[in-house]
mmCIF file of C-alpha atoms in Angstrom:
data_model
loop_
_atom_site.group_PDB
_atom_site.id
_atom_site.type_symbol
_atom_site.label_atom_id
_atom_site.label_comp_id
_atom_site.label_asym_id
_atom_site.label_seq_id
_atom_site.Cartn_x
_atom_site.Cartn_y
_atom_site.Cartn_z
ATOM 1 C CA UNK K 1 -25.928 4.919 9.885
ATOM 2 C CA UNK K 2 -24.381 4.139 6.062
ATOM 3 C CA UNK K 3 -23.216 7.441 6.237
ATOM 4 C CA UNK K 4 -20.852 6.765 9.328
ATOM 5 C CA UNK K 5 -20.034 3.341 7.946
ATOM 6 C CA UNK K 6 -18.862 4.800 4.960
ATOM 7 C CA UNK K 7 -17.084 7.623 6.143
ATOM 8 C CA UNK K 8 -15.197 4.584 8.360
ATOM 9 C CA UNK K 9 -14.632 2.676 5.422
ATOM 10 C CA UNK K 10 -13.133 5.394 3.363
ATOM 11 C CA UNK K 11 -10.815 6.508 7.010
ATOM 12 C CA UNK K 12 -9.603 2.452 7.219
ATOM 13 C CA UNK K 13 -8.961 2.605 3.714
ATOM 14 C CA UNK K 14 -7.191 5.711 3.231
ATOM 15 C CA UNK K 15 -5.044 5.274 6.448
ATOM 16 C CA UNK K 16 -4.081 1.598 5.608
ATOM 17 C CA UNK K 17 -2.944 3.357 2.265
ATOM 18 C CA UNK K 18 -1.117 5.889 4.136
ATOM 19 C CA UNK K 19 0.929 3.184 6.707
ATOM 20 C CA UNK K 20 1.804 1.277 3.291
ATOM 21 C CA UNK K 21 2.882 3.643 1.506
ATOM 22 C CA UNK K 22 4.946 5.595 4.193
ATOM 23 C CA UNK K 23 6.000 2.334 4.790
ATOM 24 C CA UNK K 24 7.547 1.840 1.785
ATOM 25 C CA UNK K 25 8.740 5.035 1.485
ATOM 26 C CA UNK K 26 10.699 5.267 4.887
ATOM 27 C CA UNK K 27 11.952 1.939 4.692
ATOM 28 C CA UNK K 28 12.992 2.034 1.152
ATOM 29 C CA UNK K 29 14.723 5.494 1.228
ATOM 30 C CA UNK K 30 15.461 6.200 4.608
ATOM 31 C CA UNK K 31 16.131 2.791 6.931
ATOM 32 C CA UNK K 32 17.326 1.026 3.766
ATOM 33 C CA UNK K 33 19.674 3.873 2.538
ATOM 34 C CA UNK K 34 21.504 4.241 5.879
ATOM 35 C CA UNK K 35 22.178 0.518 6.452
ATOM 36 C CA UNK K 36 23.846 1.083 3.428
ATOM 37 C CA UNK K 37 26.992 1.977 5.496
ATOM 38 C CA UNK K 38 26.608 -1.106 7.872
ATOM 39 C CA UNK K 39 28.616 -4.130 7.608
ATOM 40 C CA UNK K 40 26.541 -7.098 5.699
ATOM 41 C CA UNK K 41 26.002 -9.201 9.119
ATOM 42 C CA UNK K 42 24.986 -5.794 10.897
ATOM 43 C CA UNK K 43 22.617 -4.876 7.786
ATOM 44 C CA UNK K 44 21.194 -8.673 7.319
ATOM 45 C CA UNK K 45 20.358 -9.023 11.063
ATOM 46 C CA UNK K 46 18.583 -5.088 10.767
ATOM 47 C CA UNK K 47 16.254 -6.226 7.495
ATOM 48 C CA UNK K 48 15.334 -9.403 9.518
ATOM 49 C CA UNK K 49 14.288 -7.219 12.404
ATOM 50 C CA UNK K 50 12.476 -4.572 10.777
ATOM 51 C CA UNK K 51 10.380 -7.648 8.618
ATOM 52 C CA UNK K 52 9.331 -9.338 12.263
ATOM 53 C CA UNK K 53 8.060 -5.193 12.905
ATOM 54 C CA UNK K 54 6.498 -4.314 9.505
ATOM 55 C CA UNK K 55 4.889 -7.534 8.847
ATOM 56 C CA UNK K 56 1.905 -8.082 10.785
ATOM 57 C CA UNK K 57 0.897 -4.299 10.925
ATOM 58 C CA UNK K 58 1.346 -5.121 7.173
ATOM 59 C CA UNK K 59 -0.595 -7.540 6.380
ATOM 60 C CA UNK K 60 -3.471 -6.095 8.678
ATOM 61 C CA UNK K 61 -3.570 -2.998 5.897
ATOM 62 C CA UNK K 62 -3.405 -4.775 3.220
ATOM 63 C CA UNK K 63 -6.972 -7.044 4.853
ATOM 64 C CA UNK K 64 -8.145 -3.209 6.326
ATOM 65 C CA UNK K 65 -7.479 -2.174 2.453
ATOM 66 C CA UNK K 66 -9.362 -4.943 0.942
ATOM 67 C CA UNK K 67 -12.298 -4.990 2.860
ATOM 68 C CA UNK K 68 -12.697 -1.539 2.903
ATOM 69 C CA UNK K 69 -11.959 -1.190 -1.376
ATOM 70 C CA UNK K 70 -14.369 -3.695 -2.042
ATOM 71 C CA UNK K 71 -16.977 -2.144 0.635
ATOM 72 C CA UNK K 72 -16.874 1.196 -1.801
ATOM 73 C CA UNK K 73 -16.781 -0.366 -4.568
ATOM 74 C CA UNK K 74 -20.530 -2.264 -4.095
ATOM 75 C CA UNK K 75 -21.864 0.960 -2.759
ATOM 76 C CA UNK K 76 -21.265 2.777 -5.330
ATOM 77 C CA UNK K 77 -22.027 1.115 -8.565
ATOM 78 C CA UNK K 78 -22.436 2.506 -12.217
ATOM 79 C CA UNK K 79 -18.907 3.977 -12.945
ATOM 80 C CA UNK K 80 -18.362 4.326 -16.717
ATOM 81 C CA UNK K 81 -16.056 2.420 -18.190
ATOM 82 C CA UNK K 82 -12.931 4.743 -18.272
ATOM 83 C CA UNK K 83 -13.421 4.895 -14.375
ATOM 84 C CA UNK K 84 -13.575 0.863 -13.826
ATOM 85 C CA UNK K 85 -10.031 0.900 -16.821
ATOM 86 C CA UNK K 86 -8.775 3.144 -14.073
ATOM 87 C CA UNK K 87 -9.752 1.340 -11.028
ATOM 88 C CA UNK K 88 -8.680 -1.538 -12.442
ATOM 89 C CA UNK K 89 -5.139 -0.478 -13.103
ATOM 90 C CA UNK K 90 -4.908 0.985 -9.649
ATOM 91 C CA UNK K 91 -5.780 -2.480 -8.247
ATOM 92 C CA UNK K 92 -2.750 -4.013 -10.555
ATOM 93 C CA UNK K 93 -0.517 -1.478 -9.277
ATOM 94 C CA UNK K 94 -2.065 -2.222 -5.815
ATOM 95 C CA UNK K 95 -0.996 -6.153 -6.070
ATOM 96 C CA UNK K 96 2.500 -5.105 -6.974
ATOM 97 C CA UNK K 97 2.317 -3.509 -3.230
ATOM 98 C CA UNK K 98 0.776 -5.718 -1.431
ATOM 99 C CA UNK K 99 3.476 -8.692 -2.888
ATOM 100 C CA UNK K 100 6.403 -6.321 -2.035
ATOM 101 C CA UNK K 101 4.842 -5.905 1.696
ATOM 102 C CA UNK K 102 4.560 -9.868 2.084
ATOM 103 C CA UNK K 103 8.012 -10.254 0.756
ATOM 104 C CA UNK K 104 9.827 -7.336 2.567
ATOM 105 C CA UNK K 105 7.525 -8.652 5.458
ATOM 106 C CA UNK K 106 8.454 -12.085 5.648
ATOM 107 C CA UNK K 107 12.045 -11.182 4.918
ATOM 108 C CA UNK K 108 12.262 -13.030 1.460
ATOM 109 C CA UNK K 109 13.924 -10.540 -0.410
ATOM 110 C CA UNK K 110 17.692 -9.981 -1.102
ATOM 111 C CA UNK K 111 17.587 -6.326 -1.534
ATOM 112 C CA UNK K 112 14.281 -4.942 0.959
ATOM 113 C CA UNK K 113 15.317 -1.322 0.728
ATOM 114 C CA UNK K 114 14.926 -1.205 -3.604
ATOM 115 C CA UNK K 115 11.779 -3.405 -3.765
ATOM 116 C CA UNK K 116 10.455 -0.829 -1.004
ATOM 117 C CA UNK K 117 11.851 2.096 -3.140
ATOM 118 C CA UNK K 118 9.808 0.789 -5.998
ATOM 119 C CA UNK K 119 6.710 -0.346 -4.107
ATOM 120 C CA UNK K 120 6.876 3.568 -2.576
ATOM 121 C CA UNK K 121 6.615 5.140 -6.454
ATOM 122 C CA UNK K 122 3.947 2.668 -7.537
ATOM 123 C CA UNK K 123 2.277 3.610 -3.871
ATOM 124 C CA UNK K 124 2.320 7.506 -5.292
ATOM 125 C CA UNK K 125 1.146 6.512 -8.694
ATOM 126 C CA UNK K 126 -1.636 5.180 -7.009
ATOM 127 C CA UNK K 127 -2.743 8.071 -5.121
ATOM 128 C CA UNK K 128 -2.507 10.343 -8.076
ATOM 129 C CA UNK K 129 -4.735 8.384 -10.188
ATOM 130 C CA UNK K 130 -7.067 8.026 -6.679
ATOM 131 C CA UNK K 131 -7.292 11.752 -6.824
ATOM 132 C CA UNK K 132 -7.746 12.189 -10.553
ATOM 133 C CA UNK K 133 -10.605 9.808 -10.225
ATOM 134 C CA UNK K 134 -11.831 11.506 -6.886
ATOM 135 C CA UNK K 135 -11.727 14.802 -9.297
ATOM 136 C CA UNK K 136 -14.041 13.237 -12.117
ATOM 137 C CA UNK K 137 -15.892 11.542 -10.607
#
Protein backbone atom coordinates (compact mmCIF):
# COMPACT_ATOMS: atom_id res chain seq x y z
CA UNK A 1 0.00 0.00 0.00
CA UNK A 2 2.92 2.95 0.63
CA UNK A 3 4.10 1.97 -2.52
CA UNK A 4 0.80 3.05 -4.42
CA UNK A 5 0.45 6.02 -2.12
CA UNK A 6 3.64 7.17 -3.08
CA UNK A 7 3.65 6.56 -6.57
CA UNK A 8 0.15 8.87 -6.23
CA UNK A 9 1.88 11.38 -4.41
CA UNK A 10 4.76 11.76 -6.74
CA UNK A 11 1.77 11.63 -10.04
CA UNK A 12 -0.32 14.69 -7.99
CA UNK A 13 2.81 16.33 -7.53
CA UNK A 14 4.43 16.15 -10.74
CA UNK A 15 1.16 16.89 -12.71
CA UNK A 16 0.19 19.92 -10.47
CA UNK A 17 3.84 21.00 -11.52
CA UNK A 18 3.10 20.35 -15.03
CA UNK A 19 -0.59 22.47 -15.13
CA UNK A 20 1.54 25.39 -13.38
CA UNK A 21 4.07 25.54 -15.26
CA UNK A 22 2.32 25.10 -18.73
CA UNK A 23 0.25 27.47 -17.25
CA UNK A 24 2.56 29.97 -17.05
CA UNK A 25 4.12 29.24 -20.01
CA UNK A 26 0.99 29.40 -22.39
CA UNK A 27 -0.43 32.24 -20.76
CA UNK A 28 2.67 34.23 -20.51
CA UNK A 29 3.95 33.63 -24.11
CA UNK A 30 1.17 32.61 -26.04
CA UNK A 31 -2.46 34.16 -24.68
CA UNK A 32 -0.53 37.15 -23.31
CA UNK A 33 1.58 37.81 -26.50
CA UNK A 34 -1.42 37.82 -28.88
CA UNK A 35 -3.63 40.16 -26.81
CA UNK A 36 -0.85 42.19 -27.44
CA UNK A 37 -2.62 43.36 -30.68
CA UNK A 38 -6.05 43.91 -28.90
CA UNK A 39 -7.35 47.18 -27.96
CA UNK A 40 -6.74 47.90 -23.97
CA UNK A 41 -10.66 47.43 -23.09
CA UNK A 42 -10.65 44.17 -25.36
CA UNK A 43 -7.24 42.97 -23.62
CA UNK A 44 -8.35 44.13 -19.87
CA UNK A 45 -11.76 42.36 -20.13
CA UNK A 46 -9.59 38.97 -21.71
CA UNK A 47 -6.94 38.98 -18.49
CA UNK A 48 -10.05 39.30 -16.20
CA UNK A 49 -11.57 36.29 -17.89
CA UNK A 50 -8.77 34.05 -18.16
CA UNK A 51 -7.99 34.89 -14.01
CA UNK A 52 -11.88 33.73 -13.15
CA UNK A 53 -10.51 30.28 -15.47
CA UNK A 54 -6.93 29.81 -14.15
CA UNK A 55 -7.60 30.58 -10.63
CA UNK A 56 -9.27 27.93 -8.86
CA UNK A 57 -7.64 25.05 -10.95
CA UNK A 58 -4.69 27.16 -9.61
CA UNK A 59 -4.85 27.29 -6.41
CA UNK A 60 -5.99 23.50 -6.24
CA UNK A 61 -2.13 22.72 -7.61
CA UNK A 62 -0.54 24.76 -5.69
CA UNK A 63 -2.64 22.71 -2.24
CA UNK A 64 -2.15 19.20 -4.63
CA UNK A 65 1.69 20.51 -4.72
CA UNK A 66 2.01 21.13 -1.11
CA UNK A 67 0.57 18.25 0.27
CA UNK A 68 2.09 16.04 -1.94
CA UNK A 69 5.99 17.92 -1.47
CA UNK A 70 5.72 17.69 2.05
CA UNK A 71 4.27 13.92 1.87
CA UNK A 72 7.90 13.04 0.11
CA UNK A 73 9.68 14.94 1.93
CA UNK A 74 8.79 12.96 5.56
CA UNK A 75 9.15 9.71 3.75
CA UNK A 76 12.18 10.08 2.79
CA UNK A 77 14.42 11.55 5.37
CA UNK A 78 18.33 11.77 5.66
CA UNK A 79 19.27 13.91 2.54
CA UNK A 80 22.74 15.46 3.00
CA UNK A 81 22.99 18.77 3.29
CA UNK A 82 23.78 19.91 -0.35
CA UNK A 83 20.41 18.08 -1.24
CA UNK A 84 18.17 19.97 1.59
CA UNK A 85 20.50 23.70 0.12
CA UNK A 86 18.91 22.46 -3.06
CA UNK A 87 15.50 21.63 -1.99
CA UNK A 88 15.39 24.51 -0.23
CA UNK A 89 16.09 26.86 -3.08
CA UNK A 90 13.63 25.01 -5.24
CA UNK A 91 10.94 25.75 -2.60
CA UNK A 92 12.03 29.70 -2.81
CA UNK A 93 11.78 29.56 -6.41
CA UNK A 94 8.52 27.57 -5.85
CA UNK A 95 6.91 30.62 -3.66
CA UNK A 96 7.83 33.02 -6.40
CA UNK A 97 5.21 30.69 -8.47
CA UNK A 98 2.79 30.09 -6.41
CA UNK A 99 2.51 34.28 -5.61
CA UNK A 100 2.50 34.91 -9.43
CA UNK A 101 -0.49 32.18 -9.76
CA UNK A 102 -2.55 33.99 -6.86
CA UNK A 103 -1.88 37.29 -8.43
CA UNK A 104 -2.39 36.44 -12.19
CA UNK A 105 -5.32 34.39 -10.58
CA UNK A 106 -7.09 36.90 -8.78
CA UNK A 107 -6.40 39.39 -11.53
CA UNK A 108 -4.15 41.79 -9.38
CA UNK A 109 -1.55 42.35 -11.70
CA UNK A 110 -1.06 45.15 -14.33
CA UNK A 111 0.94 43.23 -16.75
CA UNK A 112 -0.35 39.08 -16.31
CA UNK A 113 1.35 37.98 -19.49
CA UNK A 114 5.31 39.14 -18.11
CA UNK A 115 4.80 38.01 -14.48
CA UNK A 116 3.59 34.62 -16.23
CA UNK A 117 6.65 34.84 -18.62
CA UNK A 118 8.83 35.01 -15.58
CA UNK A 119 6.95 32.61 -13.30
CA UNK A 120 7.28 30.06 -16.63
CA UNK A 121 11.46 30.37 -16.50
CA UNK A 122 11.61 30.08 -12.72
CA UNK A 123 8.91 27.00 -13.34
CA UNK A 124 11.89 25.41 -15.75
CA UNK A 125 14.61 26.26 -13.34
CA UNK A 126 12.79 24.28 -11.07
CA UNK A 127 12.49 21.19 -12.95
CA UNK A 128 16.10 21.17 -13.90
CA UNK A 129 17.34 21.29 -10.48
CA UNK A 130 14.29 18.48 -9.70
CA UNK A 131 16.07 16.32 -12.18
CA UNK A 132 19.64 17.06 -11.15
CA UNK A 133 18.58 16.07 -7.71
CA UNK A 134 16.47 13.03 -9.07
CA UNK A 135 20.06 12.16 -10.81
CA UNK A 136 22.12 12.25 -7.42
CA UNK A 137 20.21 11.24 -5.44
Amino acid sequence: MPEIVLALMRWLHIASAAFLVGGMLYGGVVMFGAAAALPTESRLDLARRAAQRFGPPAMAAIAALLISGTYTILSFPGHSPRYHMLLGIKILLALHIFAVAVLVGTNRTKRPGRAMTGAAITGLVIIAISAYLRRIF
